[in-house]
Coordinates of C-alpha atoms in Angstrom, one line a residue:
Chain A
M68 CA -21.3 5.6 -49.3
N69 CA -23.8 3.2 -50.6
L70 CA -26.8 1.9 -49.0
R71 CA -25.3 -1.3 -48.2
V72 CA -22.7 0.5 -45.8
L73 CA -25.5 2.6 -44.1
N74 CA -27.6 -0.5 -43.5
R75 CA -24.3 -1.9 -41.7
L76 CA -23.6 0.7 -39.9
A77 CA -27.3 0.8 -38.8
L78 CA -26.9 -2.8 -37.5
R79 CA -23.6 -1.9 -35.7
L80 CA -25.2 1.1 -33.9
A81 CA -28.4 -1.2 -32.7
Q82 CA -25.9 -4.1 -31.6
A83 CA -23.8 -1.1 -29.5
V84 CA -27.1 -0.8 -27.3
P85 CA -26.9 -4.0 -25.7
V86 CA -23.6 -3.7 -25.0
L87 CA -23.5 -0.2 -23.6
L88 CA -26.6 -1.8 -21.2
V89 CA -23.9 -4.4 -20.0
V90 CA -21.4 -1.8 -19.4
A91 CA -23.5 0.2 -17.4
V92 CA -24.5 -2.8 -15.2
V93 CA -21.1 -4.1 -14.4
T94 CA -19.8 -0.5 -14.0
F95 CA -22.5 0.0 -11.4
L96 CA -21.9 -3.4 -9.7
L97 CA -18.4 -2.9 -9.7
M98 CA -18.3 0.5 -8.0
H99 CA -20.8 -0.7 -5.5
L100 CA -19.0 -3.9 -4.8
L101 CA -15.8 -1.3 -3.6
P102 CA -15.6 -1.0 0.1
G103 CA -16.0 2.5 1.3
D104 CA -18.8 5.3 1.1
P105 CA -19.3 8.4 -0.5
A106 CA -21.2 9.7 2.2
V107 CA -18.4 9.3 4.5
V108 CA -15.9 11.2 2.2
I109 CA -18.4 13.7 1.7
A110 CA -19.1 14.3 5.4
G111 CA -15.8 14.6 6.5
P112 CA -13.6 13.0 9.0
E113 CA -15.2 14.9 12.0
A114 CA -19.3 13.9 11.2
G115 CA -20.9 11.7 13.3
A116 CA -23.3 8.5 12.5
E117 CA -26.1 10.3 12.1
A118 CA -24.8 13.2 9.8
I119 CA -23.6 10.7 7.5
E120 CA -27.0 8.6 7.6
R121 CA -28.8 11.9 6.6
I122 CA -26.4 12.3 3.7
R123 CA -26.5 8.7 2.5
H124 CA -30.4 9.5 2.4
Q125 CA -30.2 12.7 0.5
L126 CA -27.8 10.5 -2.1
G127 CA -30.3 7.9 -2.2
L128 CA -27.3 5.3 -1.2
D129 CA -30.0 4.0 1.7
R130 CA -32.1 2.3 -0.8
S131 CA -31.6 -1.3 -2.2
L132 CA -29.0 -2.0 -4.8
P133 CA -31.6 -3.1 -7.6
E134 CA -33.5 0.3 -6.7
Q135 CA -30.6 2.3 -7.2
L136 CA -29.6 0.6 -10.6
L137 CA -33.0 1.0 -11.8
L138 CA -33.3 4.6 -11.1
W139 CA -30.0 5.2 -12.4
L140 CA -30.8 3.5 -15.6
A141 CA -34.1 5.5 -15.9
S142 CA -32.4 8.7 -15.5
L143 CA -29.7 7.4 -18.0
A144 CA -32.7 6.6 -20.8
R145 CA -33.5 10.3 -20.2
G146 CA -30.2 11.3 -20.9
D147 CA -29.6 12.3 -17.5
F148 CA -25.7 11.2 -16.1
G149 CA -26.7 12.9 -12.6
R150 CA -24.4 15.0 -10.5
S151 CA -20.9 14.2 -9.4
L152 CA -20.8 13.8 -5.7
M153 CA -17.5 15.7 -5.2
L154 CA -17.1 18.3 -8.2
N155 CA -21.2 19.5 -7.3
Q156 CA -21.7 19.6 -10.8
P157 CA -23.5 17.7 -13.4
V158 CA -21.5 14.3 -14.6
L159 CA -22.0 15.6 -18.2
V160 CA -20.5 18.7 -17.8
A161 CA -17.6 17.4 -15.8
L162 CA -17.2 15.0 -18.9
G163 CA -17.6 17.8 -21.3
E164 CA -14.5 19.8 -19.7
R165 CA -12.3 16.6 -19.4
L166 CA -13.1 14.9 -22.6
P167 CA -11.4 17.5 -25.3
V168 CA -8.1 17.1 -23.3
T169 CA -8.2 13.3 -23.4
L170 CA -9.3 13.1 -27.4
S171 CA -6.6 15.5 -28.2
L172 CA -4.2 13.6 -26.5
T173 CA -5.2 10.4 -28.1
L174 CA -5.3 12.1 -31.8
V175 CA -2.0 13.3 -31.7
S176 CA -0.7 10.3 -30.1
F177 CA -2.6 8.3 -32.7
A178 CA -1.4 10.6 -35.6
I179 CA 2.1 9.9 -34.4
T180 CA 1.7 6.0 -34.0
V181 CA 0.2 5.1 -37.2
P182 CA 2.5 6.6 -39.7
V183 CA 5.8 5.8 -37.6
G184 CA 4.6 2.2 -36.7
V185 CA 3.6 1.2 -40.0
A186 CA 6.5 2.9 -41.7
L187 CA 8.9 0.9 -39.2
G188 CA 7.1 -2.4 -39.9
V189 CA 7.1 -2.1 -43.7
L190 CA 10.9 -1.0 -43.7
A191 CA 11.9 -3.9 -41.3
A192 CA 9.8 -6.7 -43.3
R193 CA 11.4 -4.8 -46.8
F194 CA 14.8 -5.3 -45.4
R195 CA 14.1 -8.7 -43.3
N196 CA 17.2 -10.2 -41.6
T197 CA 19.4 -7.1 -42.0
W198 CA 20.6 -4.7 -39.3
L199 CA 17.9 -2.2 -40.3
D200 CA 15.4 -5.0 -39.1
S201 CA 17.1 -6.0 -36.0
A202 CA 17.4 -2.3 -35.1
V203 CA 13.7 -1.9 -35.7
M204 CA 12.8 -5.2 -33.9
F205 CA 15.0 -3.9 -30.8
L206 CA 13.4 -0.7 -30.9
A207 CA 9.9 -2.0 -31.0
L208 CA 10.9 -4.2 -27.8
V209 CA 12.2 -1.6 -25.9
G210 CA 9.0 0.3 -26.8
V211 CA 6.8 -2.4 -25.4
S212 CA 8.4 -3.3 -22.6
V213 CA 9.6 0.4 -20.8
P214 CA 7.0 1.6 -18.6
S215 CA 5.7 4.9 -20.2
F216 CA 5.6 6.7 -16.8
W217 CA 9.4 6.3 -16.6
I218 CA 10.5 6.9 -20.0
A219 CA 8.0 10.0 -20.0
I220 CA 9.7 11.6 -16.7
L221 CA 13.4 10.7 -18.5
S222 CA 12.1 12.5 -21.5
V223 CA 10.7 15.6 -19.3
I224 CA 14.3 15.9 -17.9
L225 CA 15.9 16.1 -21.4
F226 CA 13.5 17.5 -23.1
S227 CA 11.7 20.2 -20.8
V228 CA 14.9 20.6 -17.9
I229 CA 18.0 20.1 -19.6
L230 CA 17.0 21.6 -23.2
G231 CA 14.2 23.7 -22.4
W232 CA 12.5 22.8 -26.0
L233 CA 9.1 21.5 -24.3
P234 CA 6.6 22.4 -21.6
A235 CA 7.1 20.0 -18.9
S236 CA 3.4 19.7 -18.3
G237 CA -0.3 21.4 -18.7
Y238 CA -2.6 21.7 -21.3
V239 CA -3.4 24.4 -24.1
P240 CA -6.9 24.3 -25.1
L241 CA -7.3 24.2 -29.4
S242 CA -8.9 27.6 -29.1
D243 CA -5.7 29.4 -27.7
G244 CA -4.0 28.3 -31.2
L245 CA -2.8 25.3 -32.9
L246 CA 0.8 25.5 -32.5
P247 CA 0.8 25.7 -28.4
W248 CA -1.7 23.3 -28.5
L249 CA 0.5 21.0 -30.3
L250 CA 3.4 21.9 -28.4
A251 CA 1.9 21.1 -24.9
L252 CA 0.4 17.9 -26.1
L253 CA 4.0 17.1 -28.3
Q254 CA 5.7 15.3 -25.4
P255 CA 3.0 13.5 -23.4
A256 CA 1.3 12.3 -26.8
A257 CA 4.9 10.7 -28.1
M258 CA 5.5 9.3 -24.8
L259 CA 1.9 7.5 -25.0
A260 CA 2.8 6.7 -28.6
L261 CA 5.9 4.8 -27.9
F262 CA 4.2 1.5 -26.3
Q263 CA 2.0 1.4 -29.5
I264 CA 4.5 2.0 -31.9
G265 CA 6.5 -1.1 -30.8
F266 CA 3.3 -3.1 -31.0
L267 CA 2.0 -1.7 -34.2
A268 CA 5.5 -2.0 -35.7
R269 CA 5.9 -5.5 -35.1
M270 CA 2.4 -6.1 -36.3
A271 CA 2.6 -4.3 -39.5
R272 CA 6.1 -6.4 -40.2
S273 CA 4.5 -9.7 -40.0
A274 CA 1.5 -8.4 -41.8
T275 CA 3.8 -7.3 -44.5
L276 CA 6.0 -10.3 -44.7
D277 CA 2.6 -12.6 -44.8
V278 CA 1.7 -10.5 -48.0
L279 CA 5.1 -10.5 -49.5
D280 CA 4.8 -14.2 -49.6
Q281 CA 1.5 -14.4 -51.5
D282 CA 1.2 -15.4 -55.0
Y283 CA 0.0 -12.0 -56.5
I284 CA 3.1 -10.6 -55.0
R285 CA 4.9 -12.9 -57.4
T286 CA 2.6 -12.1 -60.3
A287 CA 3.2 -8.4 -59.7
R288 CA 7.2 -9.0 -59.8
A289 CA 6.7 -11.0 -62.9
K290 CA 5.0 -8.3 -64.8
G291 CA 7.8 -6.2 -64.2
V292 CA 7.2 -4.3 -61.3
S293 CA 10.0 -2.5 -59.3
E294 CA 10.9 -3.8 -55.7
W295 CA 9.4 -0.9 -54.0
S296 CA 6.5 -0.3 -56.2
T297 CA 5.7 -3.8 -55.5
I298 CA 5.7 -3.0 -52.0
A299 CA 3.9 0.5 -52.1
K300 CA 1.0 -0.5 -54.5
H301 CA 0.8 -4.3 -54.3
A302 CA 1.8 -5.0 -50.6
F303 CA 0.6 -2.1 -48.8
R304 CA -3.0 -2.1 -48.7
N305 CA -3.1 -5.8 -48.1
T306 CA -1.3 -5.1 -45.1
L307 CA -3.5 -2.7 -44.0
I308 CA -6.3 -4.7 -43.9
P309 CA -4.7 -6.5 -40.5
V310 CA -3.4 -3.1 -39.7
V311 CA -6.6 -1.4 -39.5
T312 CA -8.0 -3.9 -37.0
A313 CA -4.9 -3.2 -34.7
T314 CA -5.2 0.5 -35.0
G315 CA -9.0 0.1 -33.6
I316 CA -7.2 -1.8 -30.7
I317 CA -4.4 0.7 -30.4
L318 CA -6.8 3.8 -30.2
S319 CA -8.8 2.0 -27.3
L320 CA -5.1 1.5 -26.0
L321 CA -4.0 4.9 -26.3
M322 CA -7.2 5.9 -24.4
G323 CA -6.8 3.6 -21.6
G324 CA -2.9 4.5 -21.5
S325 CA -3.7 8.5 -21.2
V326 CA -4.6 7.8 -17.5
V327 CA -1.1 7.3 -16.7
I328 CA 0.2 9.9 -18.8
E329 CA -2.2 12.7 -17.7
Q330 CA -0.9 12.1 -14.3
V331 CA 2.8 12.5 -15.3
F332 CA 2.0 15.4 -17.3
A333 CA -0.6 17.0 -15.2
L334 CA -3.2 17.4 -18.1
P335 CA -6.8 17.7 -17.0
G336 CA -8.5 14.7 -18.7
V337 CA -10.8 12.1 -18.3
G338 CA -8.0 9.8 -17.1
R339 CA -7.3 12.0 -13.8
L340 CA -10.8 12.8 -13.6
I341 CA -11.9 9.0 -13.5
V342 CA -8.9 8.2 -10.9
Q343 CA -10.0 11.1 -8.7
A344 CA -13.6 9.6 -9.0
I345 CA -12.8 6.5 -7.8
L346 CA -10.9 7.4 -4.8
T347 CA -13.4 9.8 -3.5
R348 CA -16.1 6.7 -4.6
D349 CA -18.0 9.0 -6.9
Y350 CA -20.5 6.7 -8.0
P351 CA -22.4 8.8 -10.9
L352 CA -19.0 10.3 -12.2
V353 CA -17.2 7.0 -12.3
Q354 CA -20.3 5.1 -14.1
G355 CA -21.0 8.0 -16.2
T356 CA -17.0 8.2 -17.6
L357 CA -16.8 4.5 -17.8
L358 CA -20.3 4.4 -20.1
A359 CA -18.9 7.6 -22.1
L360 CA -15.6 5.7 -22.8
A361 CA -17.7 2.4 -23.6
F362 CA -19.7 4.6 -25.9
L363 CA -16.1 5.8 -27.6
F364 CA -14.8 2.0 -28.0
V365 CA -18.0 1.1 -29.8
A366 CA -17.5 4.3 -32.2
I367 CA -14.2 3.2 -32.7
N368 CA -14.8 -0.1 -33.7
L369 CA -17.7 1.3 -35.9
L370 CA -15.4 3.7 -37.7
V371 CA -12.7 0.5 -38.0
D372 CA -15.6 -1.2 -39.8
V373 CA -16.2 1.7 -42.2
I374 CA -12.6 1.9 -43.1
Y375 CA -12.6 -1.6 -43.8
T376 CA -15.1 -1.3 -46.5
W377 CA -12.9 1.3 -48.1
V378 CA -9.4 -0.7 -47.9
D379 CA -11.0 -4.4 -48.7
P380 CA -13.1 -4.3 -51.9
R381 CA -14.3 -7.9 -51.0
V382 CA -16.0 -6.3 -47.7
R383 CA -17.6 -4.0 -49.8
Y384 CA -19.6 -6.6 -51.7
G385 CA -19.3 -9.5 -49.6
Chain B
M45 CA 15.0 -26.1 -85.2
T46 CA 16.4 -22.6 -86.1
A47 CA 19.9 -21.9 -85.9
E48 CA 19.5 -19.3 -83.1
P49 CA 17.1 -20.3 -80.6
L50 CA 14.9 -17.7 -78.8
L51 CA 15.6 -19.3 -75.3
S52 CA 18.5 -21.8 -74.4
V53 CA 19.3 -22.9 -71.1
D54 CA 22.4 -24.7 -70.4
N55 CA 23.6 -26.4 -67.3
L56 CA 21.4 -24.6 -65.1
T57 CA 21.4 -25.5 -61.3
V58 CA 19.1 -23.6 -58.7
Q59 CA 19.8 -24.3 -54.7
F60 CA 17.8 -22.9 -51.7
R61 CA 19.1 -22.1 -48.4
T62 CA 17.6 -24.3 -45.6
D63 CA 18.3 -24.8 -42.3
T64 CA 20.7 -27.7 -43.0
G65 CA 22.4 -26.2 -45.7
W66 CA 22.3 -25.4 -49.6
L67 CA 19.6 -28.1 -51.1
T68 CA 19.7 -28.5 -54.8
A69 CA 16.5 -28.2 -56.1
I70 CA 17.5 -28.6 -60.1
E71 CA 20.6 -29.5 -61.3
D72 CA 22.1 -29.6 -64.6
V73 CA 18.9 -28.6 -66.5
G74 CA 19.4 -27.9 -70.3
F75 CA 16.9 -27.0 -73.2
S76 CA 16.2 -24.6 -76.0
L77 CA 13.0 -23.1 -77.5
G78 CA 12.9 -21.7 -81.1
A79 CA 10.5 -18.6 -81.7
G80 CA 6.8 -19.9 -81.8
E81 CA 7.5 -23.2 -80.8
T82 CA 6.1 -25.0 -77.5
L83 CA 7.9 -26.9 -75.0
G84 CA 6.2 -29.2 -72.4
I85 CA 8.0 -29.5 -69.3
V86 CA 6.1 -32.8 -67.3
G87 CA 7.0 -34.3 -63.9
E88 CA 5.6 -35.1 -60.6
S89 CA 5.4 -32.5 -57.9
G90 CA 8.6 -31.7 -56.2
S91 CA 10.4 -32.7 -59.7
G92 CA 11.7 -29.2 -60.2
K93 CA 9.5 -28.0 -62.9
S94 CA 8.5 -24.7 -61.5
V95 CA 11.9 -24.1 -60.3
T96 CA 13.2 -24.1 -63.4
A97 CA 10.4 -21.9 -64.7
L98 CA 11.0 -19.6 -62.1
S99 CA 14.1 -19.2 -62.4
L100 CA 13.5 -18.3 -66.2
L101 CA 12.7 -14.9 -64.7
R102 CA 14.5 -15.0 -61.4
L103 CA 11.6 -15.1 -59.5
H104 CA 12.9 -17.0 -56.7
A105 CA 13.5 -15.2 -53.3
T106 CA 17.1 -13.6 -53.8
A107 CA 18.1 -13.9 -50.3
T108 CA 17.4 -17.9 -50.0
T109 CA 18.4 -18.9 -53.6
R110 CA 21.6 -19.2 -55.5
I111 CA 22.2 -20.3 -59.0
P112 CA 25.7 -21.5 -58.9
T113 CA 26.0 -22.7 -62.7
G114 CA 24.4 -22.1 -65.8
T115 CA 23.5 -19.6 -68.4
I116 CA 19.8 -18.9 -69.7
T117 CA 20.5 -17.1 -72.8
F118 CA 17.3 -15.2 -74.3
A119 CA 17.3 -13.2 -77.4
G120 CA 21.2 -13.0 -77.1
Q121 CA 21.5 -12.2 -73.7
N122 CA 22.4 -14.0 -70.7
L123 CA 19.3 -13.4 -68.0
L124 CA 21.0 -14.3 -65.0
R125 CA 23.7 -11.7 -65.6
L126 CA 21.4 -8.9 -66.2
P127 CA 20.9 -6.2 -64.1
S128 CA 17.8 -5.9 -62.1
R129 CA 16.6 -2.8 -64.0
A130 CA 17.1 -4.7 -67.5
L131 CA 15.8 -8.0 -65.9
R132 CA 12.3 -5.7 -65.0
R133 CA 11.8 -4.8 -68.8
I134 CA 11.9 -8.3 -69.7
R135 CA 9.6 -9.6 -66.9
G136 CA 6.3 -8.9 -68.0
G137 CA 7.5 -7.3 -71.4
E138 CA 9.2 -9.9 -73.9
I139 CA 8.9 -13.2 -71.2
A140 CA 5.6 -13.3 -69.4
M141 CA 4.2 -15.8 -67.1
I142 CA 1.0 -17.3 -65.8
F143 CA 0.7 -19.6 -62.5
Q144 CA -1.0 -22.5 -61.3
D145 CA -3.4 -20.7 -59.0
P146 CA -5.5 -18.2 -60.1
M147 CA -7.4 -17.7 -57.6
S148 CA -4.5 -16.0 -55.4
S149 CA -2.6 -14.7 -58.3
L150 CA -4.1 -11.6 -58.8
N151 CA -4.1 -8.9 -56.1
P152 CA -7.5 -8.8 -54.1
V153 CA -7.5 -5.2 -53.8
L154 CA -7.0 -4.1 -57.0
T155 CA -9.5 -4.1 -60.1
I156 CA -9.0 -6.1 -63.1
A157 CA -8.0 -2.7 -65.0
D158 CA -5.5 -1.7 -62.7
Q159 CA -3.9 -5.2 -62.6
I160 CA -3.7 -5.3 -66.6
G161 CA -3.3 -1.9 -66.8
E162 CA -0.2 -1.7 -64.6
T163 CA 1.9 -4.0 -67.2
L164 CA 0.9 -1.4 -70.1
A165 CA 1.7 1.5 -68.3
L166 CA 5.3 -0.2 -67.4
H167 CA 6.1 -1.4 -70.7
Q168 CA 4.2 0.8 -73.4
G169 CA 4.1 3.9 -71.3
L170 CA 0.2 3.8 -71.8
D171 CA -2.0 6.5 -69.4
R172 CA -4.8 5.3 -67.3
A173 CA -7.5 5.7 -69.8
A174 CA -5.4 4.4 -72.7
A175 CA -4.6 1.4 -70.7
R176 CA -8.2 0.7 -69.3
R177 CA -9.3 0.8 -73.1
R178 CA -6.5 -1.6 -73.9
A179 CA -7.5 -3.8 -70.9
I180 CA -10.9 -4.1 -72.2
E181 CA -9.6 -5.2 -75.9
L182 CA -7.5 -7.6 -73.9
L183 CA -10.5 -9.2 -72.0
D184 CA -12.2 -9.6 -75.3
L185 CA -9.1 -11.3 -76.7
V186 CA -9.2 -13.7 -73.9
R187 CA -12.8 -14.0 -74.3
I188 CA -14.3 -12.8 -71.3
A189 CA -18.0 -11.8 -71.7
D190 CA -19.2 -8.3 -71.2
A191 CA -15.4 -6.8 -71.2
A192 CA -16.3 -3.3 -70.5
H193 CA -18.2 -4.1 -67.4
R194 CA -16.0 -7.0 -66.2
V195 CA -12.8 -4.4 -66.2
D196 CA -13.8 -2.9 -63.0
A197 CA -14.3 -5.8 -61.3
Y198 CA -12.0 -7.3 -58.4
P199 CA -11.3 -10.4 -58.7
H200 CA -13.2 -11.8 -56.1
Q201 CA -16.0 -11.1 -58.0
L202 CA -14.7 -13.4 -61.3
S203 CA -14.9 -17.6 -61.1
G204 CA -11.8 -19.3 -61.5
G205 CA -11.8 -19.5 -65.2
Q206 CA -12.5 -16.2 -65.6
R207 CA -9.4 -15.2 -63.2
Q208 CA -7.0 -17.4 -65.2
R209 CA -8.3 -15.6 -68.4
V210 CA -7.4 -12.1 -66.9
M211 CA -4.1 -13.6 -66.1
I212 CA -3.7 -14.6 -69.6
A213 CA -4.5 -11.1 -70.6
I214 CA -1.9 -9.5 -68.4
A215 CA 0.6 -12.0 -69.7
I216 CA -0.2 -11.3 -73.4
A217 CA -1.0 -7.7 -72.8
C218 CA 2.5 -6.4 -74.2
R219 CA 2.9 -9.4 -76.9
P220 CA 5.5 -11.4 -75.3
K221 CA 7.8 -13.5 -77.4
L222 CA 7.8 -16.0 -74.7
L223 CA 4.8 -17.3 -72.5
I224 CA 5.7 -19.6 -69.4
A225 CA 2.8 -21.2 -68.2
D226 CA 3.4 -22.9 -65.0
E227 CA 0.3 -25.6 -64.4
P228 CA -2.1 -22.7 -65.8
T229 CA -5.1 -25.3 -65.8
T230 CA -4.4 -27.5 -62.5
A231 CA -6.7 -25.7 -60.3
L232 CA -9.5 -25.6 -63.1
D233 CA -12.1 -28.2 -63.5
V234 CA -11.9 -30.1 -66.6
T235 CA -14.3 -28.0 -69.1
I236 CA -12.6 -24.9 -68.3
Q237 CA -9.2 -26.8 -68.4
A238 CA -9.7 -27.6 -71.9
Q239 CA -11.4 -24.0 -73.0
I240 CA -8.0 -22.5 -71.4
L241 CA -5.9 -24.4 -73.2
D242 CA -7.9 -24.0 -76.4
L243 CA -7.3 -20.1 -75.7
L244 CA -3.6 -20.3 -75.1
R245 CA -3.3 -22.4 -78.6
D246 CA -5.2 -19.6 -80.4
L247 CA -3.6 -16.7 -78.8
Q248 CA -0.1 -18.6 -79.7
A249 CA -0.9 -18.6 -83.0
E250 CA -2.2 -15.3 -83.4
L251 CA 0.9 -13.7 -81.6
G252 CA 3.3 -16.2 -82.8
M253 CA 4.8 -16.5 -79.5
S254 CA 6.8 -19.4 -78.0
V255 CA 5.1 -21.4 -74.9
I256 CA 6.9 -23.3 -72.5
L257 CA 4.0 -25.0 -70.6
I258 CA 4.7 -27.0 -67.3
S259 CA 2.3 -29.7 -66.6
H260 CA 1.9 -32.8 -64.2
D261 CA -0.6 -34.3 -66.6
L262 CA 0.5 -35.9 -69.6
G263 CA -2.8 -35.3 -71.4
V264 CA -2.6 -31.9 -71.1
I265 CA 0.9 -32.2 -72.8
A266 CA 0.4 -34.2 -75.6
E267 CA -2.4 -32.1 -76.6
F268 CA -0.2 -28.9 -76.8
A269 CA 3.8 -29.4 -77.0
R270 CA 5.5 -30.1 -79.7
R271 CA 8.8 -30.9 -77.7
V272 CA 8.7 -32.5 -74.4
L273 CA 11.3 -32.4 -71.5
V274 CA 10.7 -35.1 -68.5
M275 CA 11.8 -34.2 -65.2
Y276 CA 12.7 -36.2 -62.3
A277 CA 14.0 -35.2 -58.9
G278 CA 15.4 -31.9 -60.6
R279 CA 16.8 -33.4 -63.4
V280 CA 15.8 -33.8 -67.2
V281 CA 15.5 -37.6 -67.6
E282 CA 14.3 -37.4 -71.4
A283 CA 13.7 -34.9 -74.2
A284 CA 12.2 -35.7 -77.1
P285 CA 9.5 -34.6 -79.5
A286 CA 6.1 -35.3 -78.4
T287 CA 5.3 -37.6 -80.8
T288 CA 8.2 -39.6 -80.3
L289 CA 8.1 -39.4 -76.7
F290 CA 4.4 -41.0 -76.8
R291 CA 5.4 -43.8 -79.3
R292 CA 8.5 -44.6 -77.9
P293 CA 9.4 -43.5 -74.5
M294 CA 12.9 -44.4 -73.6
H295 CA 13.6 -43.3 -69.7
P296 CA 11.7 -46.0 -67.5
Y297 CA 10.2 -43.1 -65.5
T298 CA 8.7 -41.7 -68.7
S299 CA 7.3 -45.4 -69.6
G300 CA 6.0 -45.8 -66.1
L301 CA 4.3 -42.3 -66.3
M302 CA 2.7 -43.6 -70.0
Q303 CA 1.5 -46.5 -68.3
A304 CA -0.2 -44.9 -65.8
I305 CA -2.4 -43.0 -68.1
P306 CA -6.1 -44.7 -68.3
P307 CA -6.8 -46.3 -71.7
L308 CA -10.0 -45.2 -73.3
D309 CA -10.5 -48.4 -74.8
A310 CA -10.2 -50.7 -72.2
D311 CA -11.8 -51.4 -68.8
V312 CA -9.2 -51.6 -66.3
H313 CA -9.6 -52.1 -62.8
R314 CA -6.2 -51.1 -61.5
L315 CA -3.7 -48.7 -63.2
P316 CA -0.1 -49.6 -63.3
T317 CA 1.6 -47.3 -60.8
I318 CA 5.3 -46.4 -60.4
Q319 CA 6.2 -48.0 -56.9
G320 CA 7.5 -45.4 -54.1
S321 CA 7.7 -41.8 -54.2
I322 CA 9.6 -38.9 -55.4
P323 CA 12.7 -38.9 -53.2
D324 CA 13.3 -36.0 -50.5
P325 CA 15.5 -33.6 -52.2
A326 CA 17.5 -33.3 -48.9
R327 CA 18.5 -36.8 -49.5
R328 CA 21.6 -37.1 -51.9
I329 CA 20.8 -40.6 -54.1
P330 CA 24.1 -41.8 -55.6
G331 CA 23.9 -42.8 -59.1
C332 CA 20.6 -42.7 -61.3
R333 CA 18.0 -40.9 -59.1
F334 CA 15.5 -42.9 -60.1
S335 CA 17.4 -46.1 -59.3
P336 CA 15.5 -46.8 -55.9
R337 CA 12.3 -46.9 -57.6
C338 CA 13.2 -48.5 -61.1
A339 CA 12.5 -52.1 -61.9
E340 CA 15.2 -52.2 -64.5
A341 CA 18.2 -50.9 -62.5
Q342 CA 21.3 -52.5 -63.1
P343 CA 23.9 -52.8 -60.1
T344 CA 26.0 -49.6 -61.9
C345 CA 22.7 -47.4 -61.9
R346 CA 22.9 -47.0 -58.2
I347 CA 26.8 -46.1 -58.6
T348 CA 27.3 -43.7 -61.5
A349 CA 25.1 -40.9 -62.1
P350 CA 24.1 -41.2 -65.8
S351 CA 24.5 -38.5 -68.4
L352 CA 21.6 -37.5 -71.0
V353 CA 22.7 -39.2 -74.1
P354 CA 21.0 -39.2 -77.4
V355 CA 19.1 -42.5 -77.9
G356 CA 17.8 -41.5 -81.3
P357 CA 16.9 -38.6 -83.9
D358 CA 16.1 -35.4 -81.5
H359 CA 15.9 -37.7 -78.6
L360 CA 17.7 -37.6 -75.3
A361 CA 17.5 -39.9 -72.5
R362 CA 19.3 -40.4 -69.0
C363 CA 19.2 -44.2 -69.0
P364 CA 22.7 -46.2 -70.1
P365 CA 21.0 -49.6 -70.0
R366 CA 18.1 -48.6 -72.2
A367 CA 20.1 -46.1 -74.5
G368 CA 22.4 -49.2 -74.8
A369 CA 20.1 -51.4 -76.0
A370 CA 18.7 -48.9 -78.4
R371 CA 21.6 -48.7 -80.1

């Protein structure tokens, strides 16, 4: 890693600060725009107006919106994400418990998506207009069209209920062993990957076709390079350039998609946490979680940027 | 010409698949080339020069191309019948090719060393280190300054002229018997153009290879080629030694091209041009394909397709009225 790359990284990190600030303000306003009041939820159905008012005061919800926003931002600046209203624990602790689950799910799913999606796309391009191409494109279409919760339920019926190969739900932490962890995540991760595989396969196919039309591919053929080498050596790395962009988006989409999959497979991840928090109007928890996710997205984009410099030499020096 | 030419092309027809059916890109193309000779192929864009060149190494997309008739005999074997493995040994080994656009003909993500070395590894079995050393020698040979450093550069770090030199280095890496240069200087500016042509000429003399030079530029052809093939709308319309062709062009199309060259010794405000434009290949023109644009066309020209007939020593043309007058 040379100085130029480090400079780029520093610049990108600095650019992340205003992005996160905007995310913070927008999530804050969105949450407070929602009808409903956490004080009512905390106080319970029996509570009178006075009790609710007391809780509102305790939580600081009786202050003006700009005041609340500034207070929250000020505590964020100190690294304090506040306490969850419902879980009775700090937001960061709650996140720290749930994030590993979601990250595990996302990463395993990503590890399935990228090789499978790229391989299918390259194969379809290599055998353009044959039955193989049509089959891959059909599967891709199914992958992007079928709702993930539905196919996930079907998968549970087949692999967990009928065949009994994989657990139907639940999470096993990595500290309990690599294999149990992987087994617990395999099914949800594969279901989560289906959509992305379809997306990536289409993308990789068109990228490969595009590259195969380039003059330098003709040059490689004129040099006597075999058909497969042409694809593996000359086309593949050029195909990767748009694919890397896509994988950044895919990682983000996987994290988004995990909300649904975590529900289906009862995984105690960030997705379930955030759904719960929104339903109970747990302002600090929703805001803190969204901010953490936004930070992850920025980090992913940064990573994509670094990978670019490795894949495409023109970025390295350009 | 020697008894057994290095390359001979006979009756070559190439068709491309389009939405409306098979389109004939070149028809009944034939020529031959002896060892060490230089052939120029000249014509407008769309005349079939590049299609001819690419078909010599079967570089067209296989799914959408067919070659219904013809033979391409190179060193005794018909390239059109060769199994793909044997063909790959010839590609880049005995026949090498350089292309029009050096900006896009090199792979942007591989270094120069990788791209020259690949040919050497494939055809001569050199390992990485040896291929790199040889690549530096080749860069020296094509007159790239500071070859030892340049070898590790990526294409985008080189200028257009340098990239074309790298393409030439790749092409000559395995000492081919035949070099096909498809518009090698078209994308370059004039001074670089002259340098590249000089380089090609020197390399040809040094390595004793045959060269097919394809260009739309008669000046480049005149300077470089011993024999010239003039193509129009997918057919050879005239073939002659360069000196004969430039002194006494027989086909009206060739004469038209000659008249369109700006003279150096006179000030002309308006150059003569050939009326009309090259026909759409999807449209079949009965008779002589040039007849719609030809000032001297006879009624028969529009009905019967003329054949390529001798009009002088070693001189063929596809124009019966002029051929008749020449006799």
